[in-house]
Amino acid sequence: MSRFSQPDPELGHRLSRRGMLGVAAGATAAALLGAAAPANAGNATAATGGATPATASGTKGRGRPVLPPGRLGIQLYSLRDKVSTLGFGPVFAELERYGYDEVEFAGYTQGSAGPITLAQLKRLTRNHGLNPIGSHVGYYSDDPNAYTFAQNLTKVLDDAQALGLKHIGTASGPFRYGSTVDAWKRAAEDFNTYGAAARARGMKFYQHNHSEEFSFASDNPKVRLYDILLKETDPDLVHLEMDIYWAYVGQFRFSKRPDGTPAPFEPLNYVLRQPDRYPLFHVKDGESDPSNPYGYNMTDVGDGDIDYQRFISAVTRLRGHRMAHHWQAEHDNPAESFTFARRSSAHLHSLREKC
């Protein structure tokens, strides 16, 4: 199983994702992504060479599939090695075979695979039955020309609107002004601004968490930073993409305040209290390891200890929420990215609700 190879894997993830986004910062509009047609939920059989993902994974059950039809996506950051060497077309073809319905972008170029126009990429997604559900863009930068919300909001939204995206967000934490209560209130004001601008164009702005969002304000250790974000952002303007793995890492790291007093929380409860705020999820897995300062070793989905049968069922059983959410598989550094994508799809398709 994959294990963290960096002293600070969370920081490494942020920097490597930022580097990928940096490639997009200087790209012209012709190199941006295209929108896709509605998702095709009928590709699951091809993903396993004739068997449905449920039987291919060896998991059987009589209950309703936990995963709603047409709602399985993948964060293309997990496949960045394949996109940069093969291009989007071959990657989309594999994802279609594996039974994916949606894709979420993190960077808009193909790297060494060569340039691609918006029209070409739009055609590719449509031809492979993939719906581009969202995209990650940087929050802010010291470079005034950076492709970020803070520096180039209009262009970011122009591009997303041209692609037909329904969601446009950031994987950056709200640490722009620091980690005090007031600093996060300022960041929340920024997010409200971006959310209002996105909403005016028919899109939802969202923020994707890592574990540090669940830490405590530096000037008030009784206050969890994530709670400030929820309280100070307008729920009609700012949405959340819970990265479930990093949320459970946060639970491991920050269930006690700096003075050692208990401060337990359950990531799922955040969602159940405000399910409309969470249109998107990142589904990644981890093997529990208390000796790891992060509490888990990241794995392919299905190889770890996060109970996705329980988590996804709890959300999709809420009245009116069966089809209201999108589930994006991800692994920050998979040993083999196509293998990760195939196995993760098979596992998630195999899950059945308990009778």
Short mmCIF file of C-alpha atoms in Angstrom, two decimals:
data_model
loop_
_atom_site.label_atom_id
_atom_site.label_comp_id
_atom_site.label_asym_id
_atom_site.label_seq_id
_atom_site.Cartn_x
_atom_site.Cartn_y
_atom_site.Cartn_z
CA MET A 1 0.00 0.00 0.00
CA SER A 2 1.10 3.53 -0.72
CA ARG A 3 2.67 5.41 2.16
CA PHE A 4 3.54 9.05 2.61
CA SER A 5 7.03 9.66 1.35
CA GLN A 6 7.31 13.28 2.46
CA PRO A 7 7.85 14.69 5.97
CA ASP A 8 4.76 16.83 5.47
CA PRO A 9 2.48 15.12 2.95
CA GLU A 10 -0.25 17.72 3.27
CA LEU A 11 2.13 20.54 2.43
CA GLY A 12 3.60 18.48 -0.38
CA HIS A 13 0.14 17.91 -1.80
CA ARG A 14 -0.63 21.62 -1.73
CA LEU A 15 2.64 22.59 -3.38
CA SER A 16 2.46 19.95 -6.10
CA ARG A 17 -1.16 20.84 -6.88
CA ARG A 18 -0.21 24.52 -6.93
CA GLY A 19 2.59 23.68 -9.35
CA MET A 20 0.16 21.96 -11.65
CA LEU A 21 -2.17 24.93 -11.50
CA GLY A 22 0.79 27.17 -12.23
CA VAL A 23 1.08 25.54 -15.64
CA ALA A 24 -2.44 26.77 -16.35
CA ALA A 25 -1.71 30.31 -15.23
CA GLY A 26 0.11 31.20 -18.41
CA ALA A 27 -2.08 29.21 -20.78
CA THR A 28 -4.18 30.96 -23.38
CA ALA A 29 -7.91 30.42 -23.66
CA ALA A 30 -7.30 28.01 -26.52
CA ALA A 31 -5.63 25.63 -24.09
CA LEU A 32 -8.51 25.57 -21.66
CA LEU A 33 -10.97 22.78 -21.05
CA GLY A 34 -14.27 22.24 -22.80
CA ALA A 35 -17.63 21.43 -21.33
CA ALA A 36 -19.09 17.96 -21.58
CA ALA A 37 -22.46 16.46 -22.34
CA PRO A 38 -24.52 14.90 -19.53
CA ALA A 39 -22.91 11.97 -17.78
CA ASN A 40 -23.25 8.47 -19.18
CA ALA A 41 -24.00 6.03 -16.40
CA GLY A 42 -23.92 2.99 -18.64
CA ASN A 43 -20.17 2.40 -18.79
CA ALA A 44 -19.74 0.25 -15.68
CA THR A 45 -19.77 -3.06 -17.53
CA ALA A 46 -16.88 -2.10 -19.79
CA ALA A 47 -14.79 -1.14 -16.80
CA THR A 48 -14.24 -4.74 -15.79
CA GLY A 49 -14.12 -6.55 -19.09
CA GLY A 50 -17.75 -7.66 -19.20
CA ALA A 51 -18.53 -8.01 -15.50
CA THR A 52 -20.27 -5.32 -13.54
CA PRO A 53 -18.06 -3.53 -11.02
CA ALA A 54 -19.98 -5.17 -8.18
CA THR A 55 -19.16 -8.72 -9.23
CA ALA A 56 -15.69 -7.81 -10.46
CA SER A 57 -14.66 -6.60 -7.02
CA GLY A 58 -15.87 -9.80 -5.40
CA THR A 59 -18.39 -7.93 -3.24
CA LYS A 60 -21.97 -9.10 -3.43
CA GLY A 61 -25.09 -7.68 -1.89
CA ARG A 62 -28.81 -7.50 -2.40
CA GLY A 63 -29.32 -3.91 -1.32
CA ARG A 64 -29.55 -0.84 -3.50
CA PRO A 65 -26.19 0.40 -4.78
CA VAL A 66 -24.74 2.94 -2.37
CA LEU A 67 -23.36 5.01 -5.25
CA PRO A 68 -26.10 6.95 -7.08
CA PRO A 69 -26.17 6.40 -10.85
CA GLY A 70 -24.27 8.95 -12.90
CA ARG A 71 -22.49 10.48 -9.91
CA LEU A 72 -19.06 8.84 -9.85
CA GLY A 73 -16.26 11.18 -10.83
CA ILE A 74 -12.52 11.41 -10.47
CA GLN A 75 -10.20 14.29 -9.69
CA LEU A 76 -7.79 14.40 -12.62
CA TYR A 77 -4.97 15.45 -10.31
CA SER A 78 -4.76 11.72 -9.53
CA LEU A 79 -4.03 11.06 -13.22
CA ARG A 80 -1.74 14.00 -13.88
CA ASP A 81 1.08 11.68 -14.99
CA LYS A 82 -1.13 10.10 -17.63
CA VAL A 83 -2.61 13.41 -18.82
CA SER A 84 0.87 14.92 -19.26
CA THR A 85 2.25 11.95 -21.21
CA LEU A 86 -0.79 10.57 -23.07
CA GLY A 87 -3.13 13.54 -23.27
CA PHE A 88 -6.74 13.89 -22.22
CA GLY A 89 -8.20 11.68 -24.96
CA PRO A 90 -6.58 8.37 -23.93
CA VAL A 91 -7.20 9.18 -20.26
CA PHE A 92 -10.89 9.85 -20.91
CA ALA A 93 -11.13 6.60 -22.86
CA GLU A 94 -9.82 4.66 -19.87
CA LEU A 95 -12.14 6.44 -17.47
CA GLU A 96 -15.08 5.62 -19.71
CA ARG A 97 -14.06 1.95 -19.63
CA TYR A 98 -13.80 2.03 -15.84
CA GLY A 99 -17.35 3.31 -15.41
CA TYR A 100 -16.73 6.94 -14.51
CA ASP A 101 -19.40 9.54 -15.22
CA GLU A 102 -17.66 12.80 -14.30
CA VAL A 103 -14.29 14.49 -14.10
CA GLU A 104 -12.97 17.32 -11.96
CA PHE A 105 -10.03 19.30 -13.25
CA ALA A 106 -6.88 20.62 -11.57
CA GLY A 107 -4.92 22.39 -14.28
CA TYR A 108 -5.96 22.97 -17.86
CA THR A 109 -3.01 21.85 -20.00
CA GLN A 110 -1.71 18.51 -21.20
CA GLY A 111 1.98 19.11 -20.52
CA SER A 112 4.24 17.22 -22.90
CA ALA A 113 1.25 15.66 -24.64
CA GLY A 114 0.85 18.88 -26.60
CA PRO A 115 -1.67 21.72 -26.82
CA ILE A 116 -5.38 21.18 -27.00
CA THR A 117 -8.09 23.66 -27.88
CA LEU A 118 -11.23 24.27 -25.91
CA ALA A 119 -13.35 22.91 -28.77
CA GLN A 120 -11.27 19.73 -28.97
CA LEU A 121 -11.48 19.05 -25.28
CA LYS A 122 -15.19 19.75 -25.22
CA ARG A 123 -15.61 17.17 -27.96
CA LEU A 124 -13.46 14.63 -26.10
CA THR A 125 -15.45 14.82 -22.90
CA ARG A 126 -18.73 14.52 -24.78
CA ASN A 127 -17.52 11.64 -26.90
CA HIS A 128 -16.47 9.69 -23.80
CA GLY A 129 -19.65 10.39 -21.84
CA LEU A 130 -17.85 12.40 -19.17
CA ASN A 131 -19.33 15.43 -17.47
CA PRO A 132 -16.78 18.01 -16.24
CA ILE A 133 -18.33 18.73 -12.87
CA GLY A 134 -15.83 21.21 -11.44
CA SER A 135 -12.32 22.58 -11.39
CA HIS A 136 -9.73 23.63 -8.81
CA VAL A 137 -8.13 27.06 -9.17
CA GLY A 138 -5.75 28.81 -6.79
CA TYR A 139 -7.14 31.20 -4.17
CA TYR A 140 -4.47 33.93 -4.25
CA SER A 141 -0.90 34.67 -5.25
CA ASP A 142 1.72 37.39 -4.90
CA ASP A 143 1.87 37.47 -8.70
CA PRO A 144 -0.74 39.95 -9.99
CA ASN A 145 -1.00 37.96 -13.21
CA ALA A 146 -1.58 34.63 -11.51
CA TYR A 147 -4.54 32.51 -12.55
CA THR A 148 -6.27 32.70 -9.17
CA PHE A 149 -9.57 33.91 -7.79
CA ALA A 150 -7.98 36.86 -6.01
CA GLN A 151 -5.86 38.06 -8.93
CA ASN A 152 -7.99 37.18 -11.98
CA LEU A 153 -11.54 36.42 -10.88
CA THR A 154 -13.16 37.53 -14.12
CA LYS A 155 -10.94 35.33 -16.28
CA VAL A 156 -11.35 32.32 -13.97
CA LEU A 157 -15.13 32.64 -14.20
CA ASP A 158 -15.08 33.41 -17.93
CA ASP A 159 -13.20 30.18 -18.53
CA ALA A 160 -15.39 28.11 -16.23
CA GLN A 161 -18.53 29.49 -17.83
CA ALA A 162 -17.17 28.78 -21.30
CA LEU A 163 -16.55 25.19 -20.21
CA GLY A 164 -20.08 24.78 -18.94
CA LEU A 165 -18.91 24.00 -15.41
CA LYS A 166 -21.54 23.97 -12.69
CA HIS A 167 -18.93 24.27 -9.92
CA ILE A 168 -15.70 26.23 -9.71
CA GLY A 169 -13.58 26.13 -6.59
CA THR A 170 -10.25 26.12 -4.83
CA ALA A 171 -8.23 23.53 -2.94
CA SER A 172 -6.42 26.32 -1.09
CA GLY A 173 -7.10 26.76 2.61
CA PRO A 174 -8.45 30.11 3.87
CA PHE A 175 -5.07 31.04 5.37
CA ARG A 176 -4.44 34.10 3.20
CA TYR A 177 -4.49 36.49 6.16
CA GLY A 178 -3.33 34.08 8.87
CA SER A 179 -4.97 31.71 11.32
CA THR A 180 -6.68 34.10 13.71
CA VAL A 181 -10.45 34.47 14.00
CA ASP A 182 -10.39 37.82 12.20
CA ALA A 183 -8.09 36.46 9.51
CA TRP A 184 -10.59 33.75 8.67
CA LYS A 185 -13.44 36.23 8.72
CA ARG A 186 -11.54 38.22 6.08
CA ALA A 187 -11.03 35.10 4.00
CA ALA A 188 -14.73 34.32 4.35
CA GLU A 189 -15.49 37.77 2.90
CA ASP A 190 -13.30 36.90 -0.09
CA PHE A 191 -15.13 33.62 -0.57
CA ASN A 192 -18.50 35.35 -0.36
CA THR A 193 -17.34 37.70 -3.12
CA TYR A 194 -16.24 34.83 -5.34
CA GLY A 195 -19.43 32.94 -4.56
CA ALA A 196 -21.64 35.87 -5.52
CA ALA A 197 -19.75 36.33 -8.79
CA ALA A 198 -20.01 32.62 -9.58
CA ARG A 199 -23.69 32.50 -8.71
CA ALA A 200 -24.38 35.41 -11.06
CA ARG A 201 -23.12 33.14 -13.85
CA GLY A 202 -25.09 30.08 -12.77
CA MET A 203 -22.22 28.34 -10.98
CA LYS A 204 -21.40 27.33 -7.41
CA PHE A 205 -18.14 28.39 -5.79
CA TYR A 206 -16.64 25.79 -3.43
CA GLN A 207 -13.67 25.23 -1.13
CA HIS A 208 -11.92 21.88 -0.76
CA ASN A 209 -10.46 21.11 2.66
CA HIS A 210 -7.28 19.53 3.87
CA SER A 211 -6.79 18.68 7.54
CA GLU A 212 -5.50 22.06 8.74
CA GLU A 213 -8.94 23.61 8.34
CA PHE A 214 -9.98 21.61 11.39
CA SER A 215 -7.27 23.12 13.59
CA PHE A 216 -7.89 25.93 16.06
CA ALA A 217 -7.62 29.70 15.80
CA SER A 218 -4.20 30.87 16.93
CA ASP A 219 -5.71 33.66 19.03
CA ASN A 220 -8.60 31.59 20.43
CA PRO A 221 -7.86 27.88 20.82
CA LYS A 222 -11.48 27.21 21.74
CA VAL A 223 -12.58 28.03 18.20
CA ARG A 224 -12.15 25.55 15.35
CA LEU A 225 -11.22 27.32 12.11
CA TYR A 226 -13.59 25.24 9.99
CA ASP A 227 -16.48 26.44 12.15
CA ILE A 228 -15.53 30.05 11.39
CA LEU A 229 -15.60 29.28 7.68
CA LEU A 230 -19.07 27.77 7.94
CA LYS A 231 -20.43 30.57 10.09
CA GLU A 232 -18.97 33.53 8.21
CA THR A 233 -19.70 32.41 4.65
CA ASP A 234 -23.12 32.76 3.08
CA PRO A 235 -24.53 29.23 2.55
CA ASP A 236 -26.18 30.38 -0.67
CA LEU A 237 -22.86 31.60 -2.06
CA VAL A 238 -20.10 29.40 -0.64
CA HIS A 239 -20.20 25.63 -0.85
CA LEU A 240 -17.84 22.95 0.39
CA GLU A 241 -16.21 19.97 -1.21
CA MET A 242 -15.38 17.74 1.73
CA ASP A 243 -12.24 15.72 1.15
CA ILE A 244 -13.33 12.87 3.38
CA TYR A 245 -9.85 11.45 3.89
CA TRP A 246 -8.37 14.78 4.96
CA ALA A 247 -11.37 15.40 7.21
CA TYR A 248 -10.63 12.15 9.06
CA VAL A 249 -6.98 13.12 9.23
CA GLY A 250 -8.23 16.34 10.82
CA GLN A 251 -10.25 14.31 13.28
CA PHE A 252 -7.11 12.38 14.22
CA ARG A 253 -4.96 15.49 14.56
CA PHE A 254 -7.37 17.96 16.10
CA SER A 255 -9.72 16.12 18.43
CA LYS A 256 -7.91 17.85 21.28
CA ARG A 257 -7.28 21.55 21.72
CA PRO A 258 -3.71 22.81 22.10
CA ASP A 259 -4.07 22.63 25.89
CA GLY A 260 -5.04 18.95 25.67
CA THR A 261 -8.74 19.31 26.44
CA PRO A 262 -11.03 17.07 24.36
CA ALA A 263 -12.63 18.56 21.25
CA PRO A 264 -13.99 15.56 19.33
CA PHE A 265 -15.86 15.91 16.06
CA GLU A 266 -17.22 13.61 13.38
CA PRO A 267 -16.76 14.72 9.75
CA LEU A 268 -20.00 13.08 8.64
CA ASN A 269 -21.97 15.16 11.13
CA TYR A 270 -20.86 18.37 9.43
CA VAL A 271 -22.47 17.11 6.24
CA LEU A 272 -25.65 15.80 7.86
CA ARG A 273 -26.23 19.15 9.59
CA GLN A 274 -25.93 21.15 6.34
CA PRO A 275 -26.11 18.72 3.40
CA ASP A 276 -26.97 21.44 0.89
CA ARG A 277 -23.55 23.01 1.45
CA TYR A 278 -21.72 19.91 0.20
CA PRO A 279 -22.46 19.31 -3.49
CA LEU A 280 -19.08 17.64 -4.04
CA PHE A 281 -16.96 15.12 -2.17
CA HIS A 282 -13.48 13.71 -2.59
CA VAL A 283 -13.45 9.99 -1.97
CA LYS A 284 -9.99 8.85 -0.98
CA ASP A 285 -9.02 6.17 1.47
CA GLY A 286 -6.47 5.58 4.19
CA GLU A 287 -5.15 2.72 6.27
CA SER A 288 -5.24 3.64 9.94
CA ASP A 289 -1.75 4.08 11.39
CA PRO A 290 -1.48 5.84 14.77
CA SER A 291 2.30 5.99 14.37
CA ASN A 292 1.85 8.32 11.38
CA PRO A 293 1.43 11.94 12.55
CA TYR A 294 -1.50 12.16 10.14
CA GLY A 295 -3.14 8.99 11.47
CA TYR A 296 -3.46 7.28 8.09
CA ASN A 297 -1.45 5.98 5.16
CA MET A 298 -3.19 6.92 1.91
CA THR A 299 -4.42 3.97 -0.16
CA ASP A 300 -6.53 3.18 -3.19
CA VAL A 301 -10.24 3.47 -2.43
CA GLY A 302 -11.36 0.22 -0.84
CA ASP A 303 -7.98 -0.72 0.62
CA GLY A 304 -8.28 1.49 3.68
CA ASP A 305 -10.34 1.85 6.83
CA ILE A 306 -12.74 4.67 5.93
CA ASP A 307 -16.25 3.22 5.85
CA TYR A 308 -17.64 4.52 2.58
CA GLN A 309 -20.66 2.25 2.71
CA ARG A 310 -21.65 4.07 5.88
CA PHE A 311 -20.62 7.57 4.79
CA ILE A 312 -22.18 7.67 1.34
CA SER A 313 -25.34 5.88 2.49
CA ALA A 314 -25.85 8.35 5.33
CA VAL A 315 -25.75 11.27 2.88
CA THR A 316 -27.74 9.77 0.02
CA ARG A 317 -30.50 8.49 2.33
CA LEU A 318 -31.36 12.05 3.34
CA ARG A 319 -34.65 13.00 1.77
CA GLY A 320 -34.06 14.65 -1.57
CA HIS A 321 -30.32 14.03 -1.53
CA ARG A 322 -29.89 10.75 -3.41
CA MET A 323 -28.86 12.60 -6.59
CA ALA A 324 -27.78 15.89 -5.03
CA HIS A 325 -24.08 15.12 -4.56
CA HIS A 326 -21.08 14.17 -6.69
CA TRP A 327 -18.44 11.71 -5.52
CA GLN A 328 -14.92 12.21 -6.90
CA ALA A 329 -12.35 9.45 -6.36
CA GLU A 330 -8.85 10.72 -5.66
CA HIS A 331 -5.39 9.62 -4.57
CA ASP A 332 -2.68 12.24 -4.18
CA ASN A 333 0.16 9.96 -5.26
CA PRO A 334 -1.09 6.59 -6.54
CA ALA A 335 1.46 3.87 -7.23
CA GLU A 336 -0.12 3.40 -10.68
CA SER A 337 -2.80 5.91 -11.53
CA PHE A 338 -4.87 3.87 -14.00
CA THR A 339 -4.87 0.95 -11.57
CA PHE A 340 -6.04 3.28 -8.83
CA ALA A 341 -8.85 4.61 -11.02
CA ARG A 342 -10.02 1.15 -12.08
CA ARG A 343 -9.94 -0.40 -8.61
CA SER A 344 -11.58 2.58 -6.95
CA SER A 345 -14.48 2.55 -9.40
CA ALA A 346 -14.97 -1.20 -8.97
CA HIS A 347 -15.02 -0.89 -5.19
CA LEU A 348 -17.43 2.03 -5.05
CA HIS A 349 -19.79 0.39 -7.55
CA SER A 350 -19.75 -2.78 -5.45
CA LEU A 351 -21.04 -1.15 -2.27
CA ARG A 352 -24.63 -1.99 -1.34
CA GLU A 353 -26.88 -0.52 1.29
CA LYS A 354 -27.64 -2.77 4.21
CA CYS A 355 -31.04 -4.39 4.05
#
